[in-house]
Short mmCIF file of C-alpha atoms and ligand atoms in Angstrom, two decimals:
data_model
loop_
_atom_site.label_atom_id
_atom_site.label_comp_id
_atom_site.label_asym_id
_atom_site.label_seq_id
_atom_site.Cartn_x
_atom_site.Cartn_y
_atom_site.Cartn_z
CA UNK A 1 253.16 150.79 79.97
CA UNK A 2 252.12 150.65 83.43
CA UNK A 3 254.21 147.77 85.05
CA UNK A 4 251.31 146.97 86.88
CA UNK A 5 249.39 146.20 83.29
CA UNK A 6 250.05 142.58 81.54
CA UNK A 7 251.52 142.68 78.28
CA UNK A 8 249.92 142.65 74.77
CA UNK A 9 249.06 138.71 73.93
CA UNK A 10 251.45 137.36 71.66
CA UNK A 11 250.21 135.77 68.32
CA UNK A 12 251.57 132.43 68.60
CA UNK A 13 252.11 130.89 64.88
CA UNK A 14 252.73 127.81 64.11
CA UNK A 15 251.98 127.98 60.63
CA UNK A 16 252.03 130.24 57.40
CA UNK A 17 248.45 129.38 57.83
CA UNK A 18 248.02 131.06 61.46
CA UNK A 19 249.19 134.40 59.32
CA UNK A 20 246.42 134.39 56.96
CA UNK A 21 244.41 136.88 58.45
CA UNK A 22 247.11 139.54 60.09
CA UNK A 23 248.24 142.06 57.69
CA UNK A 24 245.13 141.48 55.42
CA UNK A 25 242.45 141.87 58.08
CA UNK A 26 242.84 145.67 58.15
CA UNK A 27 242.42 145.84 54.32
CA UNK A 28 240.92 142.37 53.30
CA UNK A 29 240.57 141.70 49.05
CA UNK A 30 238.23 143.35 47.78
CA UNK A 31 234.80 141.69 47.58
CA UNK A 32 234.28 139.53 44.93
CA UNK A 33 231.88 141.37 41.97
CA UNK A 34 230.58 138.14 40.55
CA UNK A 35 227.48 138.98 42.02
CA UNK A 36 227.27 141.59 39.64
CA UNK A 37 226.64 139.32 36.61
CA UNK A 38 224.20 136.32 36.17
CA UNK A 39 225.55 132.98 37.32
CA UNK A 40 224.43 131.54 34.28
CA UNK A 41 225.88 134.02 32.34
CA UNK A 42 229.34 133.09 34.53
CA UNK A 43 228.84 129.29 34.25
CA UNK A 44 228.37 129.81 29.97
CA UNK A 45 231.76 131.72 29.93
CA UNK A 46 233.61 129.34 31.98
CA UNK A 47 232.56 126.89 30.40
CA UNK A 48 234.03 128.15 27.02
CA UNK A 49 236.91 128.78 28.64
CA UNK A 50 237.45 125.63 29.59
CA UNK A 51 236.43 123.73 26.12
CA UNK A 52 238.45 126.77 23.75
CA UNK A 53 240.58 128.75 26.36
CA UNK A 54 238.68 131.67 25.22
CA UNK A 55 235.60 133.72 24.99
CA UNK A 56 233.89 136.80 22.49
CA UNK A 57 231.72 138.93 24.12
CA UNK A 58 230.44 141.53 21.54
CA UNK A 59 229.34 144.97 21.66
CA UNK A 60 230.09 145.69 25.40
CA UNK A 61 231.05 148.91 24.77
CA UNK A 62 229.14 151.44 22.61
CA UNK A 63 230.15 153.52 19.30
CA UNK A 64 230.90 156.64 21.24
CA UNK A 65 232.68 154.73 23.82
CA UNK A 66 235.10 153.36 21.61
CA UNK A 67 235.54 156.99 20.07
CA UNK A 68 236.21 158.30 23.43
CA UNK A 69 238.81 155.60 23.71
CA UNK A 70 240.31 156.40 20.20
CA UNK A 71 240.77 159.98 21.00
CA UNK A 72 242.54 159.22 24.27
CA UNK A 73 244.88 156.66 23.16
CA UNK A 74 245.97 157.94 19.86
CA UNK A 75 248.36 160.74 21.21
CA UNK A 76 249.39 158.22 23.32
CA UNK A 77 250.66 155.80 20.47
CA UNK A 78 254.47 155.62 20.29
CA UNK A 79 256.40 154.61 17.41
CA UNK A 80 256.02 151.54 15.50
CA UNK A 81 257.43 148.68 17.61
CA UNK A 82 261.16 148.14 18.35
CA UNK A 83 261.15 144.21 16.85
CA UNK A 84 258.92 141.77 15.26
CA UNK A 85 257.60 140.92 18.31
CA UNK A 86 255.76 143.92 19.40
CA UNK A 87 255.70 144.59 15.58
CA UNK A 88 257.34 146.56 13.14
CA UNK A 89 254.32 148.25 11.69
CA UNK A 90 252.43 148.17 15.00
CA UNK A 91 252.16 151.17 17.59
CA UNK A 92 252.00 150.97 21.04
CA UNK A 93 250.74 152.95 24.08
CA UNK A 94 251.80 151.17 27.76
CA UNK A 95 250.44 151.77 31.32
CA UNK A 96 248.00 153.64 30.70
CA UNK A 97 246.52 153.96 33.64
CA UNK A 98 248.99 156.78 34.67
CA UNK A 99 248.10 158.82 31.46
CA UNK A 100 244.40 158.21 30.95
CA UNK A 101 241.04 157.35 32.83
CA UNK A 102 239.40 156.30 29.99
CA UNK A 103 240.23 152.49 30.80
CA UNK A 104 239.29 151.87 33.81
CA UNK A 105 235.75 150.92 32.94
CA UNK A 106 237.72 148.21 30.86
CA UNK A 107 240.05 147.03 33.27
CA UNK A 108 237.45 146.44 35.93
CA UNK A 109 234.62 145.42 33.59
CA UNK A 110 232.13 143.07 35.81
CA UNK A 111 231.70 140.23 32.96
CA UNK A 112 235.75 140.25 33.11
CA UNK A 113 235.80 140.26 37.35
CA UNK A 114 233.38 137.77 37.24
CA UNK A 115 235.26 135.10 35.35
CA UNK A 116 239.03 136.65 37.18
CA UNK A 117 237.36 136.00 40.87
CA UNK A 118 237.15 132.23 39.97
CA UNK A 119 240.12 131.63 37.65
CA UNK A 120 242.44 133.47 40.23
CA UNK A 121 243.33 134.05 43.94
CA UNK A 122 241.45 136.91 45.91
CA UNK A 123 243.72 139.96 45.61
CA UNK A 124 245.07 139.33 41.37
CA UNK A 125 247.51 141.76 39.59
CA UNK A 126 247.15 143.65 36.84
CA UNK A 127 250.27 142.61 34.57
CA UNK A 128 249.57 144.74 31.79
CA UNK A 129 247.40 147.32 29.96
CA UNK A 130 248.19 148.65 26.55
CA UNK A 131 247.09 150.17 23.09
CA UNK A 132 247.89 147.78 20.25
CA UNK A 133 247.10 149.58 17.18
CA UNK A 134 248.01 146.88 14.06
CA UNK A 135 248.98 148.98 10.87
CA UNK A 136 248.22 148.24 7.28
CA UNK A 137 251.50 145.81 5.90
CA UNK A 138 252.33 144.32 9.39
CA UNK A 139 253.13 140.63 9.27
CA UNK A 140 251.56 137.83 11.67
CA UNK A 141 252.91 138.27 15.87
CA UNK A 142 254.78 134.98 16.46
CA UNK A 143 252.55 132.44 18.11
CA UNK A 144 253.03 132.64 22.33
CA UNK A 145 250.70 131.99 24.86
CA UNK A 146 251.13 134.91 27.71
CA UNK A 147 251.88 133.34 31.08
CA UNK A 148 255.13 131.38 29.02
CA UNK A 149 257.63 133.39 30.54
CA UNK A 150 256.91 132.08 34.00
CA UNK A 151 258.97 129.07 34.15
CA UNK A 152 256.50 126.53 35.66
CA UNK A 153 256.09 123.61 33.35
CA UNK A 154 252.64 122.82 31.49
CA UNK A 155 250.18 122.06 31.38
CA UNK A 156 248.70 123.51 34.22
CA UNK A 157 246.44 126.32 35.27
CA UNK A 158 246.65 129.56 33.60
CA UNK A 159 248.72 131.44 35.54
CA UNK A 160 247.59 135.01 33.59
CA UNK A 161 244.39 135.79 31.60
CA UNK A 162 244.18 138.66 29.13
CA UNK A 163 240.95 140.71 27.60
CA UNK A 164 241.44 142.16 24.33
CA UNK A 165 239.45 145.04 23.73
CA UNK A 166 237.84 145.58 19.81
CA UNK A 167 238.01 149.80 19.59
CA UNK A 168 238.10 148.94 15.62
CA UNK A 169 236.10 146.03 14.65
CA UNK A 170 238.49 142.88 14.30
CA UNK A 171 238.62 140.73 11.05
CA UNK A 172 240.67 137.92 9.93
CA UNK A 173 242.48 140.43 7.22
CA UNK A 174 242.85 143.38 9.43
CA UNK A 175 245.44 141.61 12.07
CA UNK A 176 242.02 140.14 14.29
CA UNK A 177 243.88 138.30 17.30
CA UNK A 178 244.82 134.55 15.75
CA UNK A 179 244.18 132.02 18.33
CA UNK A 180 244.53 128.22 18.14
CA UNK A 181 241.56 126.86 20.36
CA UNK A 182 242.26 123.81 22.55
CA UNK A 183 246.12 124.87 22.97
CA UNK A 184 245.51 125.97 26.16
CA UNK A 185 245.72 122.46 27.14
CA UNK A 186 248.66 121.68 25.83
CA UNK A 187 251.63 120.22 27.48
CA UNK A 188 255.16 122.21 27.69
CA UNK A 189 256.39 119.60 24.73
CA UNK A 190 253.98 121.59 22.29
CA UNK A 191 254.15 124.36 20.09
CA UNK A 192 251.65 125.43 17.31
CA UNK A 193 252.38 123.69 14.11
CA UNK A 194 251.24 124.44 10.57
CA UNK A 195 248.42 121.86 11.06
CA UNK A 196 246.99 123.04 13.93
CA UNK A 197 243.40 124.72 13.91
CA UNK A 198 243.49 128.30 14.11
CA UNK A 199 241.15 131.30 14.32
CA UNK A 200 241.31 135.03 13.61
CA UNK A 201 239.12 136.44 16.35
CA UNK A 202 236.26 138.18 14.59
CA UNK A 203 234.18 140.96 16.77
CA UNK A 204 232.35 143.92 15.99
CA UNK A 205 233.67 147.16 17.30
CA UNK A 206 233.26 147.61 21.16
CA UNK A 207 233.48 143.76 21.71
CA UNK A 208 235.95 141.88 24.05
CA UNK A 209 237.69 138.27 23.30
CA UNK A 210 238.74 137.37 27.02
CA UNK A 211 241.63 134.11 27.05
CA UNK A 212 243.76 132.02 29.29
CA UNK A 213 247.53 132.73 29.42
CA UNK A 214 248.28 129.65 28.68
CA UNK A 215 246.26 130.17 24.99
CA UNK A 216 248.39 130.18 22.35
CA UNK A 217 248.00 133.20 19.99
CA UNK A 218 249.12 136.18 18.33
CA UNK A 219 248.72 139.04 16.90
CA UNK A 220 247.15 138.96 12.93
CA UNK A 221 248.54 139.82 9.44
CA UNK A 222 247.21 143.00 8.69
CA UNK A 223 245.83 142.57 5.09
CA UNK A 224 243.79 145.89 4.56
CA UNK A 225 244.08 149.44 4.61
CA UNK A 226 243.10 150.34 7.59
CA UNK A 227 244.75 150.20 11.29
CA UNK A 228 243.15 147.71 13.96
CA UNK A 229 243.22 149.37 17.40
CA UNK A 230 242.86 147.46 20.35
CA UNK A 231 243.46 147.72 24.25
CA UNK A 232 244.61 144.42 25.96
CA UNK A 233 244.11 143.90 29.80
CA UNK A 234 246.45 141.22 31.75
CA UNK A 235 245.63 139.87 34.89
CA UNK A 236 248.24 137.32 37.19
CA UNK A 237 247.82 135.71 40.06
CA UNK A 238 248.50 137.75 43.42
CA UNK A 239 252.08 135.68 44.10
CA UNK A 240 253.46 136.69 40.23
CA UNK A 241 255.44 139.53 39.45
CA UNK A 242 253.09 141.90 37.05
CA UNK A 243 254.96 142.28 33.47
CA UNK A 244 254.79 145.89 34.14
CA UNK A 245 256.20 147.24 37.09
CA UNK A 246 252.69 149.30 38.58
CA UNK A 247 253.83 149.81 41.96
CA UNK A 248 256.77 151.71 40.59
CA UNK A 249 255.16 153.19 37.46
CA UNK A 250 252.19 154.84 39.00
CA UNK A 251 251.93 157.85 41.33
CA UNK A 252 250.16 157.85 44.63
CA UNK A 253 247.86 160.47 42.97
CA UNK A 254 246.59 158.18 40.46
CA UNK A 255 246.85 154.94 42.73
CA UNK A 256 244.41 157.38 45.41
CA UNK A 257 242.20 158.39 42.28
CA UNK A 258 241.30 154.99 40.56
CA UNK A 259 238.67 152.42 42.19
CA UNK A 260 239.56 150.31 44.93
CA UNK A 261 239.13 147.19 42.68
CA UNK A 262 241.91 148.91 40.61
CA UNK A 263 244.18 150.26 43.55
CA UNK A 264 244.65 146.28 44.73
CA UNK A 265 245.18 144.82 41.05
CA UNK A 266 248.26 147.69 40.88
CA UNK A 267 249.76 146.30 44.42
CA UNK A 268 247.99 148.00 46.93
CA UNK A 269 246.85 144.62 48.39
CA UNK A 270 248.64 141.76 50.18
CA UNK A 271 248.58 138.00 49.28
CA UNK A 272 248.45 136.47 52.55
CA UNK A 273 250.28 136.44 55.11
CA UNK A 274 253.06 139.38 53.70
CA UNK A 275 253.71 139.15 50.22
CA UNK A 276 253.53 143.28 48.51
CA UNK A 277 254.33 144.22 52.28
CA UNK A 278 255.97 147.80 53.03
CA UNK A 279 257.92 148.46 56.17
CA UNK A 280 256.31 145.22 57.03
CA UNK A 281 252.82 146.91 56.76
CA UNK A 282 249.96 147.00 54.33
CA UNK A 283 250.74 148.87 51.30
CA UNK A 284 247.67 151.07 51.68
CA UNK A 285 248.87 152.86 54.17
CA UNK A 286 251.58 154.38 52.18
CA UNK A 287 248.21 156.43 50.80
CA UNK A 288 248.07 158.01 54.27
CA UNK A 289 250.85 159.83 53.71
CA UNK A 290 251.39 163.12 51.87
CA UNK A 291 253.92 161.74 49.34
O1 AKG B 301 247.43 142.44 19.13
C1 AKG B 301 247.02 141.29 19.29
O2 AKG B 301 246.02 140.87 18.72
C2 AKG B 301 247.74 140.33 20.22
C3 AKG B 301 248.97 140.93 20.83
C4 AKG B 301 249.69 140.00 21.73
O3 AKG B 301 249.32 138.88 21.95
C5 AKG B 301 250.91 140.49 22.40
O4 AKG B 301 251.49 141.50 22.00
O5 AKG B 301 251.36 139.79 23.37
#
């Protein structure tokens, strides 16, 4: 610098405020895509939300969509699951977004934005995206509700929201998600007990049954002779830690490949001022590099 030249200004903070706008003004959250979908439309589903914790939407997707999405994900099926949990006659295919493209269309699905760009703060994670394919003789999931392992007393906001995607139709003897409407309002004190309402979700193939994390649920007894496939979707808020690990888990060649709506729900974004920072810069411009 010429010593004849004044220095830079300095940024003067006073607040965490005052840092709102520095490392996200380069690469701000992505524009909301509620515009995309009707406000009515928005209104109706929050709404539900609000009065059951959780929302069908059917045939979203068509027939040959879902047979595209069979065909991807069944090779990608593991085992059946290690404990009751994640079921012992269920099979399981996780972050798929490093194996497949065939989800994103699901993961960023405009009637799902729509409702995540008012439950959440700009810039939310994807937690987690996975095949859950319910086998014929698998028991009922134990009842949870899917933000519970953040340890922040309820009730309260939903902290998470999932989608659960129909690639077989869902019925109440082929392991259909069981929810208990309402318990999203339930206090910490709580838990589901034999009394309490509950619901298999029923959907045509191709639908969608969106719900709060704090919803309780599970997975369904699976009744019938056939398998029930479906592909869930978590979301979090943008100062959570995702249950899967995407900055970690996914290459820069996918992360440069998927949609930009995408690239910020795996990390490539910033909750203001720093948090997801790298080298104490934005995250994005990691992509700028060759590795
Ligand atoms: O498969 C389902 O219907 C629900 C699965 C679920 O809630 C879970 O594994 O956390």
């Amino acid at each position: 610098m010429n010593p004849a030249q004044s220095p830079p200004p300095v940024d003067v903070i006073t607040s965490l405020d005052d840092l709102r706008g520095d490392l996200a003004r380069r690469h701000p959250a992505t524009t909301p895509t509620s515009a995309a979908v009707d406000p009515a439309t928005v209104a109706a589903d929050l709404s539900a939300l609000e009065r059951e914790g959780y929302v069908v939407w059917e045939n979203l997707l068509t027939l040959d969509e879902c047979e595209q999405l069979r065909d991807a994900l069944t090779p990608l099926l593991g085992p059946t699951g290690r404990n009751t949990f994640e079921g012992q006659r269920t099979r399981r295919a996780y972050n798929l977004l490093e194996k497949t493209r065939v989800c994103d269309a699901l993961v960023e699905h405009p009637r799902v934005l729509a409702l995540l760009d008012r439950l959440f703060l700009p810039n939310y994670l994807l937690s987690q995206l996975q095949a859950i394919d319910i086998l014929p003789g698998e028991q009922a999931q134990m009842l949870h509700h899917d933000d519970g392992f953040y340890p922040i007393p309820r009730p309260r906001p939903p902290l998470s929201a999932a989608t659960m995607w129909a690639i077989d139709a869902f019925t109440d003897t082929n392991g259909g998600t069981v929810v208990l409407p309402g318990s999203h309002r339930w206090g910490s004190e709580r838990s589901p007990a034999e009394t309490d309402a509950r619901t298999a979700v029923r959907m045509p193939t191709g639908s969608c049954a969106f719900y709060l994390g704090t919803l309780w649920h599970g997975g369904g007894a699976n009744r019938s002779t056939g398998a029930r496939l479906g592909v869930t979707v978590q979301y979090c808020e943008p100062w959570l830690r995702p249950q899967e690990a995407y900055t970690l888990a996914t290459g820069r060649d996918t992360v440069r490949t998927v949609s930009e709506n995408i690239r910020r729900m795996l990390g490539y974004s910033i909750h203001p001022p720093f948090m997801g920072a790298v080298d104490g810069m934005h995250p994005k411009r990691l992509l700028d590099r060759s590795m």
